[in-house]
Amino acid sequence: MTAEVFSSFEADRILLELRRRRPLVHCLTNDVVQEMTANVLLAAGASPAMTVAPEETRGFAKIADALLVNLGTPTRDRIEAMQAAVAGAAEGNTPWVLDPVAAGVIPWRDGVIREFLRRKPVIVRGNASEVLALAGAGTGGQGVDSTDASSAALEPARRLALQTGVAVCVTGEVDYATDGRRTLAVPGGSAMATLVVGTGCSLSALVAAFAAVHPDPVEAAAAACTLAKRAAEYAARQAQAPGRFHSAYIDGLYLAPNFE
Amino acid sequence: MTAEVFSSFEADRILLELRRRRPLVHCLTNDVVQEMTANVLLAAGASPAMTVAPEETRGFAKIADALLVNLGTPTRDRIEAMQAAVAGAAEGNTPWVLDPVAAGVIPWRDGVIREFLRRKPVIVRGNASEVLALAGAGTGGQGVDSTDASSAALEPARRLALQTGVAVCVTGEVDYATDGRRTLAVPGGSAMATLVVGTGCSLSALVAAFAAVHPDPVEAAAAACTLAKRAAEYAARQAQAPGRFHSAYIDGLYLAPNFE
Amino acid sequence: MTAEVFSSFEADRILLELRRRRPLVHCLTNDVVQEMTANVLLAAGASPAMTVAPEETRGFAKIADALLVNLGTPTRDRIEAMQAAVAGAAEGNTPWVLDPVAAGVIPWRDGVIREFLRRKPVIVRGNASEVLALAGAGTGGQGVDSTDASSAALEPARRLALQTGVAVCVTGEVDYATDGRRTLAVPGGSAMATLVVGTGCSLSALVAAFAAVHPDPVEAAAAACTLAKRAAEYAARQAQAPGRFHSAYIDGLYLAPNFE
């Protein structure tokens, strides 16, 4: 099976819709990337909400336009808050995205991830090692870093999508989004993005933001990936090292699609 | 009633006093903006302390020069640490500032905010939607983003200050500081600051730093707002998008009042 | 006793070894500097893992190449996670580094720090005030800021190393690493690094990364300090204020030793 390269024109159309509607994206993410995630959403044109108290997350996820659940640094309290948020999302018909950080490395975490996957996110977004682990076809990466190419995870991603009914977005040198039947590919980007923590985690937040404004999860994920790839390419033209690349990446999200 | 535009000359005088004394500002703030808040204080000329263990916050707040309590991501543990800190501030006569993030959105959080407001901060600093909600005159913004203009919150801010005996600083296109009798206005700044997470939360930390070195809370708040507005204007001259604006904003705080 | 200035040539040799092996550094650090710490490790050539759940830290520290325990914002949950990680490090023979943030300020924290010091890290890395407090020769700094010169802590650092069997790295205007017998000195750097939160805490993570690839803890610590000093000097040539200094510092870690 082949993958269809997603149209930049279509991606831009969905980006403009995101900016028109400015969706409120409730993020339950890991401690390391909260600031990065909020700044990525703001630069792209969405509105972040980062509240984490179990007393608040159910109500907040219900009224938000999208929800992100990222398991980068799960603790018992945070998992409780995430479960409440997922319940609120179900009540409010809020689309939500699961980021299974470091799936396949620690069994305890894998159990947590699988339980969330069963609760029906719209999209799961991970790197190749994470998607291979979820599909039962790999052994996990090195911490948060993938040790596999995204193309190696494409068939397992399709199988996982068909099994679960959840669209799968696997990102890397080429990003893919699939529901098991249709697969979109997004090439490009810059390897330097892997040297800035949170580019992957915040991409999951962007996927949630796009899912808030576009009903097709495969196209929504591909549009988010397109924005991130274009921003990384812009940053790579502006900066030769990861410190200034980080700032320029945020700038690229804001300036897209009309780079200087 | 009108507001008096605060003198830049007077603001600079208070800023130089802050740099001379380098106040230690104990920040109990939300998870998203801790790094930003510490960097803002360091760039402006203050010294941050970010300790959050309930075992430590009482003692730390007692010896600090000022305390910030920001309710952006309250959890039971963090609220316990904040209550201990406020008790320590009372023992040490440490001025403290309350940032009522997202007041008016979730009833549970509003209850927490009102309890802290009753414990007599020197200043409460929020956006228009938050101040309107505290004054019983609005319905809350969208997450952390204000949906109201700061000028619309000016009369409610004055009423709130008179009712509570707490100076109120409401920030937006124009920033205001009032004790209900005297009102200072600070115009200027840049709309791009709203696309960088933590510019508002860290402004509350600056208000605390200025309150540590200047006895009049209305003037202290206005001096902090003046610094932030000038730094944002500097950043807007340096950067066209929020990534590099962020770095340039920190630079502006450091370089003020002598921009290149 | 005098200190020997550490050879840049030798430091570069160890840096190249780090890049060849790309060690996985498990960081249990404070809430303020998690993003900075991960970005510093990535830029230098290591791979960060930031997991904090007590259910995971033992297993993760066992398989990691090095472990960092930083006590900047300790809470009961985090301390429990750190204790589990230290147990895992012992099982896996994983070298670990202790950062005793703000030692000497609050007795409760000092007790926590001393307990970790007894559990035999390979290296303890602190500023002068922290090392003086651990050696029983000082009264602590102002929050996280040192109020003492690093040279004043050199003899106490040597005594502390001999007493505990733990190498001591004390950083400041000149950085020192000692096991009580041999002492290496690393001069240089930039005072502006003290205006960016996390430069010290992330240096401890770098020390852990170097300890993963070099068996001599004194040389490993000195090599990490050399990299940080050179990156700060690069940043000081690129930037006149702390916002852009921060980005340029990350760049310097990445570009070292071949600056443009």
mmCIF file of C-alpha atoms in Angstrom, chain A residues 27-36 38 50-53 73 75 78, chain B residues 27-37 50 52 70-75 78 82 101 197-198 201, chain C residues 30-35 73 75 78:
data_model
loop_
_atom_site.group_PDB
_atom_site.id
_atom_site.type_symbol
_atom_site.label_atom_id
_atom_site.label_comp_id
_atom_site.label_asym_id
_atom_site.label_seq_id
_atom_site.Cartn_x
_atom_site.Cartn_y
_atom_site.Cartn_z
ATOM 1 C CA CYS A 27 -3.677 20.163 27.454
ATOM 2 C CA LEU A 28 -2.882 17.534 30.071
ATOM 3 C CA THR A 29 0.718 17.046 29.167
ATOM 4 C CA ASN A 30 4.032 16.315 30.810
ATOM 5 C CA ASP A 31 5.896 18.675 33.123
ATOM 6 C CA VAL A 32 8.771 19.218 30.718
ATOM 7 C CA VAL A 33 6.916 20.710 27.777
ATOM 8 C CA GLN A 34 4.017 22.666 29.222
ATOM 9 C CA GLU A 35 5.427 26.073 28.321
ATOM 10 C CA MET A 36 6.535 24.920 24.859
ATOM 11 C CA ALA A 38 1.248 26.563 25.192
ATOM 12 C CA MET A 50 -3.334 23.859 30.952
ATOM 13 C CA THR A 51 -5.392 23.219 34.079
ATOM 14 C CA VAL A 52 -4.584 19.917 35.814
ATOM 15 C CA ALA A 53 -6.566 19.712 39.074
ATOM 16 C CA THR A 73 5.552 12.170 32.982
ATOM 17 C CA THR A 75 1.890 10.365 38.121
ATOM 18 C CA ARG A 78 -2.055 13.420 36.866
ATOM 19 C CA CYS B 27 6.905 32.482 43.631
ATOM 20 C CA LEU B 28 4.180 29.903 44.056
ATOM 21 C CA THR B 29 2.965 29.897 40.512
ATOM 22 C CA ASN B 30 1.584 27.528 37.932
ATOM 23 C CA ASP B 31 3.526 24.710 36.291
ATOM 24 C CA VAL B 32 3.467 26.279 32.846
ATOM 25 C CA VAL B 33 5.294 29.510 33.570
ATOM 26 C CA GLN B 34 7.812 28.742 36.304
ATOM 27 C CA GLU B 35 10.860 29.074 34.070
ATOM 28 C CA MET B 36 9.517 32.216 32.376
ATOM 29 C CA THR B 37 8.707 33.775 35.759
ATOM 30 C CA MET B 50 10.462 28.837 43.469
ATOM 31 C CA VAL B 52 6.850 24.622 46.641
ATOM 32 C CA ASN B 70 -0.695 32.424 41.182
ATOM 33 C CA LEU B 71 -3.640 30.055 40.767
ATOM 34 C CA GLY B 72 -3.062 28.987 37.166
ATOM 35 C CA THR B 73 -2.803 25.257 37.852
ATOM 36 C CA PRO B 74 -3.943 24.749 41.453
ATOM 37 C CA THR B 75 -3.816 21.279 42.968
ATOM 38 C CA ARG B 78 -0.009 23.313 45.788
ATOM 39 C CA MET B 82 0.264 28.409 49.185
ATOM 40 C CA VAL B 101 -5.852 33.083 36.798
ATOM 41 C CA VAL B 197 2.559 32.277 27.551
ATOM 42 C CA GLY B 198 3.495 33.685 30.946
ATOM 43 C CA CYS B 201 1.720 35.583 35.094
ATOM 44 C CA ASN C 30 13.056 20.660 39.835
ATOM 45 C CA ASP C 31 9.904 21.917 38.141
ATOM 46 C CA VAL C 32 11.466 25.183 37.019
ATOM 47 C CA VAL C 33 14.259 23.858 34.837
ATOM 48 C CA GLN C 34 13.003 20.630 33.299
ATOM 49 C CA GLU C 35 12.706 22.024 29.781
ATOM 50 C CA THR C 73 11.731 21.942 44.414
ATOM 51 C CA THR C 75 8.033 17.444 47.460
ATOM 52 C CA ARG C 78 9.266 13.669 44.177
#
